Short mmCIF file of C-alpha atoms in Angstrom, two decimals:
data_model
loop_
_atom_site.label_atom_id
_atom_site.label_comp_id
_atom_site.label_asym_id
_atom_site.label_seq_id
_atom_site.Cartn_x
_atom_site.Cartn_y
_atom_site.Cartn_z
CA UNK S 1 112.13 109.97 61.94
CA UNK S 2 115.98 111.12 61.87
CA UNK S 3 117.87 112.45 59.57
CA UNK S 4 120.13 109.32 60.08
CA UNK S 5 117.32 106.89 59.10
CA UNK S 6 115.42 108.79 56.37
CA UNK S 7 118.98 108.37 54.82
CA UNK S 8 119.04 104.79 55.38
CA UNK S 9 115.52 104.10 53.80
CA UNK S 10 116.14 106.17 51.21
CA UNK S 11 119.75 104.27 49.83
CA UNK S 12 117.88 101.00 50.58
CA UNK S 13 115.01 101.35 48.33
CA UNK S 14 117.99 102.77 45.73
CA UNK S 15 119.43 99.90 45.61
CA UNK S 16 116.72 97.95 45.75
CA UNK S 17 117.26 96.30 48.89
CA UNK S 18 114.18 95.05 51.45
CA UNK S 19 114.39 96.84 54.72
CA UNK S 20 112.83 94.84 57.11
CA UNK S 21 111.49 96.62 60.81
CA UNK S 22 114.72 95.87 62.78
CA UNK S 23 117.00 96.93 59.69
CA UNK S 24 115.31 100.24 59.03
CA UNK S 25 116.23 101.73 62.40
CA UNK S 26 119.03 104.29 62.41
CA UNK S 27 122.35 102.68 63.81
CA UNK S 28 122.44 105.30 66.98
CA UNK S 29 119.15 104.81 67.97
CA UNK S 30 118.30 102.48 70.78
CA UNK S 31 114.59 101.06 69.90
CA UNK S 32 112.49 101.09 73.29
CA UNK S 33 109.08 99.85 73.72
CA UNK S 34 107.11 100.98 77.11
CA UNK S 35 103.41 100.73 78.72
CA UNK S 36 102.87 104.33 78.82
CA UNK S 37 100.34 104.23 81.91
CA UNK S 38 103.03 102.72 84.87
CA UNK S 39 104.03 105.65 87.18
CA UNK S 40 106.72 105.80 88.57
CA UNK S 41 108.09 104.03 86.27
CA UNK S 42 106.85 105.08 82.80
CA UNK S 43 104.39 107.35 81.81
CA UNK S 44 103.44 110.14 79.60
CA UNK S 45 103.33 113.69 81.03
CA UNK S 46 101.05 116.57 79.34
CA UNK S 47 103.36 116.81 76.44
CA UNK S 48 103.26 113.28 75.11
CA UNK S 49 106.56 112.66 76.29
CA UNK S 50 108.01 109.45 78.10
CA UNK S 51 109.15 110.17 81.72
CA UNK S 52 109.95 107.68 85.06
CA UNK S 53 112.36 105.99 86.50
CA UNK S 54 113.21 103.36 84.25
CA UNK S 55 113.13 105.85 81.23
CA UNK S 56 115.60 107.83 83.27
CA UNK S 57 117.60 104.37 83.56
CA UNK S 58 117.35 103.55 79.67
CA UNK S 59 118.50 106.64 78.57
CA UNK S 60 121.42 106.91 80.66
CA UNK S 61 122.06 103.22 79.54
CA UNK S 62 122.00 104.44 75.83
CA UNK S 63 124.14 107.34 76.13
CA UNK S 64 126.63 105.48 78.03
CA UNK S 65 126.92 103.29 75.19
CA UNK S 66 126.85 106.32 72.75
CA UNK S 67 122.97 105.99 71.71
CA UNK S 68 120.11 108.23 71.89
CA UNK S 69 116.72 106.52 72.49
CA UNK S 70 113.32 106.59 70.84
CA UNK S 71 110.51 105.52 72.94
CA UNK S 72 107.14 103.56 71.52
CA UNK S 73 103.91 103.17 73.09
CA UNK S 74 103.06 99.66 73.15
CA UNK S 75 100.31 97.28 75.67
CA UNK S 76 102.02 95.21 78.36
CA UNK S 77 101.59 92.07 76.26
CA UNK S 78 102.86 93.34 73.32
CA UNK S 79 106.49 94.03 74.54
CA UNK S 80 106.97 90.26 74.52
CA UNK S 81 106.18 89.64 71.08
CA UNK S 82 108.11 93.18 70.09
CA UNK S 83 111.67 92.30 71.56
CA UNK S 84 111.50 88.44 70.28
CA UNK S 85 110.36 90.05 66.34
CA UNK S 86 113.03 92.97 67.24
CA UNK S 87 110.54 95.49 66.12
CA UNK S 88 112.10 97.06 69.44
CA UNK S 89 115.28 96.44 71.09
CA UNK S 90 114.70 96.85 74.70
CA UNK S 91 111.44 96.81 76.68
CA UNK S 92 110.67 98.66 79.67
CA UNK S 93 107.62 98.47 81.99
CA UNK S 94 108.75 96.84 85.93
CA UNK S 95 108.91 93.29 83.76
CA UNK S 96 109.91 90.85 86.16
CA UNK S 97 112.87 88.57 85.51
CA UNK S 98 111.24 85.05 85.62
CA UNK S 99 112.29 81.36 84.43
CA UNK S 100 109.39 80.99 82.40
CA UNK S 101 110.36 84.64 80.69
CA UNK S 102 113.89 83.72 80.27
CA UNK S 103 113.05 80.54 77.87
CA UNK S 104 112.27 82.99 75.45
CA UNK S 105 113.68 86.57 76.36
CA UNK S 106 117.12 88.10 77.73
CA UNK S 107 117.13 90.37 80.36
CA UNK S 108 120.11 92.80 81.85
CA UNK S 109 121.03 92.16 85.31
CA UNK S 110 118.02 93.41 87.65
CA UNK S 111 118.18 97.30 88.83
CA UNK S 112 114.79 97.32 91.30
CA UNK S 113 113.34 94.99 94.02
CA UNK S 114 109.76 94.72 94.29
CA UNK S 115 106.90 92.78 96.07
CA UNK S 116 103.10 92.33 94.71
CA UNK S 117 100.56 93.24 96.60
CA UNK S 118 96.67 92.78 97.78
CA UNK S 119 94.80 96.49 97.13
CA UNK S 120 91.15 96.99 97.80
CA UNK S 121 89.13 99.75 98.81
CA UNK S 122 90.25 101.50 101.97
CA UNK S 123 87.41 100.79 104.02
CA UNK S 124 87.16 97.25 102.67
CA UNK S 125 86.59 94.46 104.94
CA UNK S 126 89.10 93.21 102.90
CA UNK S 127 92.74 93.16 104.78
CA UNK S 128 94.67 89.93 103.61
CA UNK S 129 94.67 86.80 101.38
CA UNK S 130 92.48 84.78 103.30
CA UNK S 131 89.74 87.21 103.22
CA UNK S 132 89.75 86.76 99.51
CA UNK S 133 87.67 83.74 98.92
CA UNK S 134 84.47 84.26 96.92
CA UNK S 135 85.81 87.85 95.69
CA UNK S 136 86.38 89.12 92.28
CA UNK S 137 90.44 89.89 91.42
CA UNK S 138 91.66 92.47 89.08
CA UNK S 139 94.95 91.71 87.11
CA UNK S 140 97.01 93.27 84.54
CA UNK S 141 96.92 90.68 81.85
CA UNK S 142 100.14 89.19 80.69
CA UNK S 143 101.68 90.40 84.53
CA UNK S 144 103.44 88.08 87.18
CA UNK S 145 100.15 89.14 89.44
CA UNK S 146 98.10 87.85 86.89
CA UNK S 147 100.02 84.54 87.35
CA UNK S 148 100.02 84.69 91.09
CA UNK S 149 96.18 85.26 91.16
CA UNK S 150 95.76 82.13 88.89
CA UNK S 151 98.06 79.98 90.17
CA UNK S 152 96.13 80.70 93.80
CA UNK S 153 92.43 80.95 92.44
CA UNK S 154 91.56 77.31 93.35
CA UNK S 155 93.22 77.18 96.91
CA UNK S 156 92.06 80.67 98.01
CA UNK S 157 88.64 80.56 96.36
CA UNK S 158 88.70 83.30 94.05
CA UNK S 159 85.12 83.14 92.39
CA UNK S 160 86.86 85.27 89.10
CA UNK S 161 89.80 86.47 87.84
CA UNK S 162 89.47 89.57 85.44
CA UNK S 163 92.53 90.64 83.05
CA UNK S 164 93.08 94.28 82.14
CA UNK S 165 94.65 96.14 79.72
CA UNK S 166 95.94 99.03 81.85
CA UNK S 167 96.50 99.54 85.51
CA UNK S 168 94.18 102.59 85.09
CA UNK S 169 91.34 100.88 83.82
CA UNK S 170 91.94 97.58 86.69
CA UNK S 171 92.17 100.80 89.41
CA UNK S 172 89.32 102.61 88.08
CA UNK S 173 87.35 99.14 88.44
CA UNK S 174 88.45 98.84 91.51
CA UNK S 175 87.35 102.44 93.16
CA UNK S 176 84.05 101.77 91.59
CA UNK S 177 83.39 98.15 93.08
CA UNK S 178 83.39 96.15 89.63
CA UNK S 179 86.24 94.08 91.31
CA UNK S 180 86.75 93.32 95.02
CA UNK S 181 90.76 93.45 95.05
CA UNK S 182 93.53 94.08 92.55
CA UNK S 183 97.19 91.98 92.48
CA UNK S 184 99.89 93.93 91.16
CA UNK S 185 103.29 95.38 91.96
CA UNK S 186 103.24 97.22 95.29
CA UNK S 187 105.40 100.42 93.84
CA UNK S 188 103.00 101.47 91.23
CA UNK S 189 100.08 100.56 93.20
CA UNK S 190 101.42 102.94 96.25
CA UNK S 191 102.08 105.62 93.76
CA UNK S 192 98.55 105.27 92.40
CA UNK S 193 97.14 105.58 95.46
CA UNK S 194 98.49 109.02 95.86
CA UNK S 195 95.99 110.43 93.85
CA UNK S 196 93.07 107.64 94.53
CA UNK S 197 92.86 108.02 98.15
CA UNK S 198 89.95 105.89 98.65
CA UNK S 199 92.28 102.55 97.87
CA UNK S 200 94.92 101.15 99.54
CA UNK S 201 97.94 98.13 99.32
CA UNK S 202 96.04 95.50 102.25
CA UNK S 203 98.90 93.00 102.08
CA UNK S 204 102.39 92.68 100.82
CA UNK S 205 103.06 89.22 98.96
CA UNK S 206 107.33 88.64 98.90
CA UNK S 207 108.24 87.72 96.15
CA UNK S 208 111.63 88.34 95.41
CA UNK S 209 110.64 89.84 92.00
CA UNK S 210 113.40 92.26 90.50
CA UNK S 211 113.36 93.93 87.24
CA UNK S 212 115.55 94.35 84.62
CA UNK S 213 115.75 95.78 80.78
CA UNK S 214 114.20 93.01 78.72
CA UNK S 215 115.55 91.79 74.79
CA UNK S 216 115.72 89.07 72.04
CA UNK S 217 118.23 86.79 73.57
CA UNK S 218 120.61 87.21 70.85
CA UNK S 219 120.79 90.98 70.63
CA UNK S 220 124.01 92.24 70.19
CA UNK S 221 123.80 94.93 72.76
CA UNK S 222 122.73 92.95 76.09
CA UNK S 223 126.40 92.98 77.26
CA UNK S 224 127.04 96.41 76.43
CA UNK S 225 123.75 97.61 77.84
CA UNK S 226 124.37 95.26 80.90
CA UNK S 227 128.12 97.06 81.74
CA UNK S 228 126.28 100.40 81.36
CA UNK S 229 124.17 99.51 84.29
CA UNK S 230 126.98 98.00 86.32
CA UNK S 231 128.61 101.40 85.82
CA UNK S 232 125.64 103.27 86.69
CA UNK S 233 125.60 101.29 90.13
CA UNK S 234 129.39 101.78 90.71
CA UNK S 235 129.01 105.68 90.31
CA UNK S 236 126.01 106.50 92.21
CA UNK S 237 123.84 107.40 89.08
CA UNK S 238 121.32 104.25 89.54
CA UNK S 239 120.86 105.40 93.13
CA UNK S 240 120.00 109.12 92.50
CA UNK S 241 117.76 108.13 89.84
CA UNK S 242 115.96 106.25 92.35
CA UNK S 243 116.15 108.94 94.70
CA UNK S 244 114.63 110.84 92.27
CA UNK S 245 111.49 108.75 91.94
CA UNK S 246 110.89 107.31 95.14
CA UNK S 247 112.25 110.31 97.35
CA UNK S 248 114.21 107.51 99.48
CA UNK S 249 117.39 105.85 99.20
CA UNK S 250 117.45 102.91 97.90
CA UNK S 251 118.26 100.08 100.45
CA UNK S 252 122.28 99.29 100.05
CA UNK S 253 121.98 95.65 99.76
CA UNK S 254 119.07 96.10 96.83
CA UNK S 255 119.68 95.03 93.14
CA UNK S 256 119.73 99.00 92.52
CA UNK S 257 123.03 99.32 94.37
CA UNK S 258 124.41 95.90 94.29
CA UNK S 259 126.15 95.04 90.54
CA UNK S 260 124.46 91.49 90.16
CA UNK S 261 124.91 88.81 87.50
CA UNK S 262 122.89 88.75 83.96
CA UNK S 263 120.01 86.21 84.75
CA UNK S 264 120.41 82.66 82.87
CA UNK S 265 117.53 80.63 81.50
#
């Protein structure tokens, strides 16, 4: 807890003000929630500190509006309630901007374009979506991968859709044969498969997905953080962060490089 926050709480207690979760935060601290096992977007290093592509983005955006960050470890599904209740200011975790989510959340302009992928054991006969009939499919609960899989379950004949609380547990079950395939975001899958050599992305699912910073709809910092992202695109900072974490240049027409409109419901 920072000196500023301690004094805020002490002052509130002294004058008898009830301080709720949102009010307890120091005014110069941007409170961020993140799913802790989502490399290269965000993960905890050996010292327990968050690192990753989106961690660098939110830290830099906060710096540009005169703030520092405190990043809390939250499950993926918990991020949505945490922004709505203002327990946190911002959620990161490769959160896709969707019409459904925009009904209850707000997003900055996107900063990363992605597709979903179907993953299986490298030596599996599964090569594409058409091979999933009668198979058990694993997904991260609350993700767009889960939404896609459930939408296609009847037409494609999946025997079961199993939800997982972490990507790590999903991929461990895939490796162990407890699910036949997994559907998730390609960048996270490919990063994991640099270490899990027995698994591979078998088919990309073109979705047009884009990630942004997720916040409460009426959050007063939404516009400021969006402007910070615009500045980071214009001066090449976002492109440099992409190069650092993915080892390649972001496509010139991608949301990592181009200024984009703020999504509307």
